[in-house]
Short mmCIF file of C-alpha atoms in Angstrom, two decimals:
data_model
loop_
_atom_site.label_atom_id
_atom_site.label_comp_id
_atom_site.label_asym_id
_atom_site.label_seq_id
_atom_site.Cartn_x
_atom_site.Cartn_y
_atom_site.Cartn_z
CA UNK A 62 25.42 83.90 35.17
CA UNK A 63 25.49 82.92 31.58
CA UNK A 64 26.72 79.06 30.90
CA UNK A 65 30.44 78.80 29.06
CA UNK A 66 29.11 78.32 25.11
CA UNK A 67 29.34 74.83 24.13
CA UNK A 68 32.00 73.70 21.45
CA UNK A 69 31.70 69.82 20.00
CA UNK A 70 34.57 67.52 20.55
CA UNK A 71 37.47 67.57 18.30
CA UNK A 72 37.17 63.64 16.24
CA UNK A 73 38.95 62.72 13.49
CA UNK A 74 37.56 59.71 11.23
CA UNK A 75 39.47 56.87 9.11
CA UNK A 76 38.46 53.94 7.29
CA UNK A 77 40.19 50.56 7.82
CA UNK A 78 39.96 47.60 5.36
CA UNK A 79 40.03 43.96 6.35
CA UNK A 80 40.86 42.26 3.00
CA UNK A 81 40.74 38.72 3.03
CA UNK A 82 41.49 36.48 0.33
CA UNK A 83 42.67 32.31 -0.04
CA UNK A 84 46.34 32.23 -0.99
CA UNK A 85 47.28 28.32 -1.51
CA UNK A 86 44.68 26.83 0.51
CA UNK A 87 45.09 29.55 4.05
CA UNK A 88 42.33 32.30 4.63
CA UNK A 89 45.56 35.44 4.68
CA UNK A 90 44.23 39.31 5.27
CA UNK A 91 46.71 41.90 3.99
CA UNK A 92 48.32 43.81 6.56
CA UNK A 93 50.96 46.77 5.70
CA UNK A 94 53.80 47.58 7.98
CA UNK A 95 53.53 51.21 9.62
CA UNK A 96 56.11 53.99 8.15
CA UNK A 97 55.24 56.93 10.87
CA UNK A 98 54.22 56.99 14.60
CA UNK A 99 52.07 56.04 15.69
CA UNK A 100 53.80 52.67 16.37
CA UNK A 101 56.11 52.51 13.45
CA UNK A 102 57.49 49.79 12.18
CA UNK A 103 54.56 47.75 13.12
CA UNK A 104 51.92 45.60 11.46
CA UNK A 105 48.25 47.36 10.54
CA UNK A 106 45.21 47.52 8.82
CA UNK A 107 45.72 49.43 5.39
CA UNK A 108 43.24 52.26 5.79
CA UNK A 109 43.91 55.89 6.39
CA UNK A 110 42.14 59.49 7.21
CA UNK A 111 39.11 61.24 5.07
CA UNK A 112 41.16 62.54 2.31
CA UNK A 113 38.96 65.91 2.64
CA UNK A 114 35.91 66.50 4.52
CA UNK A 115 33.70 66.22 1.47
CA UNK A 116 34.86 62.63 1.03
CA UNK A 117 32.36 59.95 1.83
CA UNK A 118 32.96 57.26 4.12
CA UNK A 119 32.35 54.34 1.13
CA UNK A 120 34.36 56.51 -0.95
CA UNK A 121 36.72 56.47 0.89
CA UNK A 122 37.48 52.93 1.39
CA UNK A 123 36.77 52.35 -2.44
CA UNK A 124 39.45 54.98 -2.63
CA UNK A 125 42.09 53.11 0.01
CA UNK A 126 41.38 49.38 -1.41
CA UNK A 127 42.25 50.49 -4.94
CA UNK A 128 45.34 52.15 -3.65
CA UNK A 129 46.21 49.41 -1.38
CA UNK A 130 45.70 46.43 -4.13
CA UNK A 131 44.97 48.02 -7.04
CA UNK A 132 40.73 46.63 -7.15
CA UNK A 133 37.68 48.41 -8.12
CA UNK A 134 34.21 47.42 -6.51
CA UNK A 135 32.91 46.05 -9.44
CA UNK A 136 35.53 42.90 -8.72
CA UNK A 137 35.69 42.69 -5.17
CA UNK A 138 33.24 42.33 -2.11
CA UNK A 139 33.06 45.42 0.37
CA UNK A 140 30.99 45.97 3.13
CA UNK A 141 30.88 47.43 6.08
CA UNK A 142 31.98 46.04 9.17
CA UNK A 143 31.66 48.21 12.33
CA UNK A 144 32.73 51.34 14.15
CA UNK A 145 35.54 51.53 16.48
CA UNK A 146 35.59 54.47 18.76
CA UNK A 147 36.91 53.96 21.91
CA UNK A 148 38.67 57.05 23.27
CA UNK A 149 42.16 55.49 23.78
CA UNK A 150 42.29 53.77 20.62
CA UNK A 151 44.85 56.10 19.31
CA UNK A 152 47.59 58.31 20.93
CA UNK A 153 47.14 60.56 18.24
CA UNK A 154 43.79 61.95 20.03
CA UNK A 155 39.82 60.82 19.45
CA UNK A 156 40.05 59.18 16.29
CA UNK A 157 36.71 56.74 15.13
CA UNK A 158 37.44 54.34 12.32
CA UNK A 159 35.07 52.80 10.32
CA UNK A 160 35.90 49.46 9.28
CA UNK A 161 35.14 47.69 6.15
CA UNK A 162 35.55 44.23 5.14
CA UNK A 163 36.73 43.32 1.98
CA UNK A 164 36.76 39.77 0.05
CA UNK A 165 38.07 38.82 -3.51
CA UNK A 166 39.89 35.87 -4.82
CA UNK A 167 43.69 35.15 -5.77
CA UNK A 168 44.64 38.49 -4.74
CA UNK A 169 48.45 39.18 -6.12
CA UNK A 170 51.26 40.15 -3.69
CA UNK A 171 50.58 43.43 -2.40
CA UNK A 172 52.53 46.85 -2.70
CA UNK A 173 52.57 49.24 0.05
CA UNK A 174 50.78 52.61 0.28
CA UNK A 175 52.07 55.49 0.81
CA UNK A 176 51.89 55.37 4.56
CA UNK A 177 53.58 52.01 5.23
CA UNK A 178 57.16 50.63 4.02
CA UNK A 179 56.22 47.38 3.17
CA UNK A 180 52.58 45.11 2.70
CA UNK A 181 51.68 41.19 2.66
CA UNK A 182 49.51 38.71 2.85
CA UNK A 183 49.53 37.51 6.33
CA UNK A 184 47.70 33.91 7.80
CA UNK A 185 44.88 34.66 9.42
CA UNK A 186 45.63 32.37 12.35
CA UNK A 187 48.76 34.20 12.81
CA UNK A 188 46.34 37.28 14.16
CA UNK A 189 44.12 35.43 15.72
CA UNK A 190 46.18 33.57 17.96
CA UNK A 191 48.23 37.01 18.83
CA UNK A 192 51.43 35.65 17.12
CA UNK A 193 51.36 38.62 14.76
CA UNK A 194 51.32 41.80 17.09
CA UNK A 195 49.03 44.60 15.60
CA UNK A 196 48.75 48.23 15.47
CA UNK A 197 46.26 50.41 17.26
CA UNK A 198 43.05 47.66 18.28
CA UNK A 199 43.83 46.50 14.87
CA UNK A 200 43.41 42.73 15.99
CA UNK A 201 39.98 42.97 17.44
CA UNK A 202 38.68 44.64 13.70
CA UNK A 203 40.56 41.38 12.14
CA UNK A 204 38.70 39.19 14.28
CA UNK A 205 35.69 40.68 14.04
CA UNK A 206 35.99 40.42 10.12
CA UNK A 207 36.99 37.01 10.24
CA UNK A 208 33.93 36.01 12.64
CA UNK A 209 31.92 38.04 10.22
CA UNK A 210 32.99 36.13 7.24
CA UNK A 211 32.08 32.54 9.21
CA UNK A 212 28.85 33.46 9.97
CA UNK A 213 27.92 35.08 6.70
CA UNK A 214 29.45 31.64 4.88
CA UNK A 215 26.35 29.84 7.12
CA UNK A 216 23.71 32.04 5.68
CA UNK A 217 24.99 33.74 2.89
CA UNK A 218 26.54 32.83 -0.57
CA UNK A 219 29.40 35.06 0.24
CA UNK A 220 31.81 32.07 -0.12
CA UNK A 221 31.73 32.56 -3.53
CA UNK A 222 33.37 35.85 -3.32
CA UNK A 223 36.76 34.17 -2.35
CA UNK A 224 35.96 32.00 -6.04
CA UNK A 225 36.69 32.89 -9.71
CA UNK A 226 34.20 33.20 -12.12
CA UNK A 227 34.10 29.25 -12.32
CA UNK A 228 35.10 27.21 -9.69
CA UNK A 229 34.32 23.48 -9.13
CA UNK A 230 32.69 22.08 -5.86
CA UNK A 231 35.79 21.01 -4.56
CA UNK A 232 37.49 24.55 -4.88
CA UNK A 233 34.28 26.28 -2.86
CA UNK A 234 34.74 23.14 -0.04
CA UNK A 235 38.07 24.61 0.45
CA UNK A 236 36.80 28.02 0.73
CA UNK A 237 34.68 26.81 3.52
CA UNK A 238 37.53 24.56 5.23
CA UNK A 239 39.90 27.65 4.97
CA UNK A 240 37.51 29.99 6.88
CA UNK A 241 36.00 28.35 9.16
CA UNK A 242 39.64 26.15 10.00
CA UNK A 243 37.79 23.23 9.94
CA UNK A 244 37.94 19.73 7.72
CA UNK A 245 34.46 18.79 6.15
CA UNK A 246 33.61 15.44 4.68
CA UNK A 247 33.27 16.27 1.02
CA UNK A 248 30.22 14.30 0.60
CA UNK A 249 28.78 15.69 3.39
CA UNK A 250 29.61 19.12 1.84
CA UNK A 251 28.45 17.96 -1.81
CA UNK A 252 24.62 17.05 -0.56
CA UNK A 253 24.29 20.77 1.61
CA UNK A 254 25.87 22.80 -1.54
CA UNK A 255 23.42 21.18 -3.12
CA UNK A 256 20.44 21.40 -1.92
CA UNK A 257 20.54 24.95 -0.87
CA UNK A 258 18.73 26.21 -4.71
CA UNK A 259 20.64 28.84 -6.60
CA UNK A 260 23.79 29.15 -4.12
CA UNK A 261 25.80 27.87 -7.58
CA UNK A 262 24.28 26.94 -10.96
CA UNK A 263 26.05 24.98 -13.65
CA UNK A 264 28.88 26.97 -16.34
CA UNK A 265 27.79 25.74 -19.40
CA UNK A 266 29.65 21.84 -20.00
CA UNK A 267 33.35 23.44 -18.89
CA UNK A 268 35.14 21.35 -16.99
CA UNK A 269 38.60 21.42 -14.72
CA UNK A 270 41.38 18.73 -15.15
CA UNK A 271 42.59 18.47 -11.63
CA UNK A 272 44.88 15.43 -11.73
CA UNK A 273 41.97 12.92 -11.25
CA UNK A 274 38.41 12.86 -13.36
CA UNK A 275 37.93 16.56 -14.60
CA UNK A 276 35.32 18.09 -12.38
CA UNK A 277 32.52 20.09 -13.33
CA UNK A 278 32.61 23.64 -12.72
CA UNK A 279 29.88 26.11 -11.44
CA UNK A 280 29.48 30.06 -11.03
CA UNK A 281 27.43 32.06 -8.42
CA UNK A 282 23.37 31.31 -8.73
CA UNK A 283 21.08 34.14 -8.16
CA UNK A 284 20.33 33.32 -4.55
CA UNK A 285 22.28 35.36 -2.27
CA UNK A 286 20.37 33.76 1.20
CA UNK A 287 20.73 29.92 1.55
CA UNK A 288 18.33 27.46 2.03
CA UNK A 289 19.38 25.25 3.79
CA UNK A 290 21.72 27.21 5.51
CA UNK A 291 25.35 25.66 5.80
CA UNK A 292 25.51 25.49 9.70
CA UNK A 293 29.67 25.11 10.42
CA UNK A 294 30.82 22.19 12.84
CA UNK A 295 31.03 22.91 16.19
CA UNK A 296 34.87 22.71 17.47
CA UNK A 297 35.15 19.55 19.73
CA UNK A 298 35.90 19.93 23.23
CA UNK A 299 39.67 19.79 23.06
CA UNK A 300 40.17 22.35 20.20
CA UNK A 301 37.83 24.62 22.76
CA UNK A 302 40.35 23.83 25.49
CA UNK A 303 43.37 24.63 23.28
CA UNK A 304 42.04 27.97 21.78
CA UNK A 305 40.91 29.30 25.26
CA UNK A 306 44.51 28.12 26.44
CA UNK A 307 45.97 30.40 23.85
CA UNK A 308 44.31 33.36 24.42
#
């Protein structure tokens, strides 16, 4: 008796963008607010489907960041973050979404897509703690960004991605403070920045006027690995307490 033929499973496949960016002082990552069902109405990732099924996958967020904020790649920081597949995901059926992260500075106020009725910058805290209720698993791909982002600021020189061209030391310590939600002794800070060789090299003899003595500003060195890493502080004991508390 011959076997039924087999047919593959039916999957459909979006992109979602994590776009992160410092707005006065607080690490923010645009979400848009949903205009259809599924779960309209409600806060998401900006992202969509394939727009055809020639499209390819880092086209296609290239395609939905410059629609959702107007950036190119030359001036922003994409990469990708993960797949997300899990079969109930979506009510719509089996749809996989491949998540990118996404990291520029001063980002303007957002306009919404096409899709969604309104856009903004929202704290990231707000997600993480679960005080802003998101779409689909929506939160988990913010958190993994986020977590992503930490780490990579250990190892990486990725922190200047949330800088301008020139930035002075004390602008990139905030960077840090803002994504890792920690306070760090500027000295401290100073000394690691550095000693880890080509994370930031001199621009020229401008300076910044910043109320106090004008401070010396710096632009991305050719070293995109640092060494010394810039290992973050380990919460104490009670902020462990607290955040466990609150999940």
């Amino acid at each position: 008796m011959q076997a039924d033929a087999w047919s593959p499973t039916s999957v459909l496949l979006t992109v979602d963008l994590v776009i992160l960016t410092l707005r006065e002082g607080r690490l923010c990552v645009l979400l848009v607010e949903r205009g259809e069902d599924p779960f309209q109405g409600m806060p998401a990732l900006p992202g969509g489907f394939l727009s055809h099924a020639g499209e390819e996958i880092l086209d296609a967020a290239h395609r939905e960041l410059s629609e959702e904020t107007a950036l190119t790649a030359d001036c922003v920081h994409l990469e990708q973050l993960a797949v997300y597949g899990d079969s109930g995901r979506d009510p719509r059926g089996r749809v996989v979404s491949v998540a990118h992260l996404a990291i520029a500075p001063g980002l303007p106020d957002p306009v919404a897509g096409t899709d969604a009725t309104d856009a903004a910058w929202v704290p990231a805290e707000a997600v993480l703690s679960g005080e802003a209720e998101l779409a689909f698993d929506h939160r988990r791909i913010v958190t993994d960004g986020i977590e992503r982002a930490r780490t990579k600021l250990e190892f990486s020189a990725l922190a200047t991605a949330f800088c301008r061209e020139t930035f002075s030391i004390a602008e990139l310590q905030q960077v840090y403070e803002a994504v890792w939600g920690a306070e760090l002794d500027t000295r401290n800070f100073y000394r690691k920045v550095q000693a880890a060789k080509g994370f930031i090299v001199p621009a020229g003899s401008g300076r910044r006027t910043t109320g106090g003595r004008p401070a010396r500003l710096y632009r991305a060195g050719p070293k995109t690995v640092l060494f010394p890493p810039l290992i973050r502080p380990v919460p104490s004991t009670t902020e462990e307490t607290t955040r466990g508390e609150e999940e």
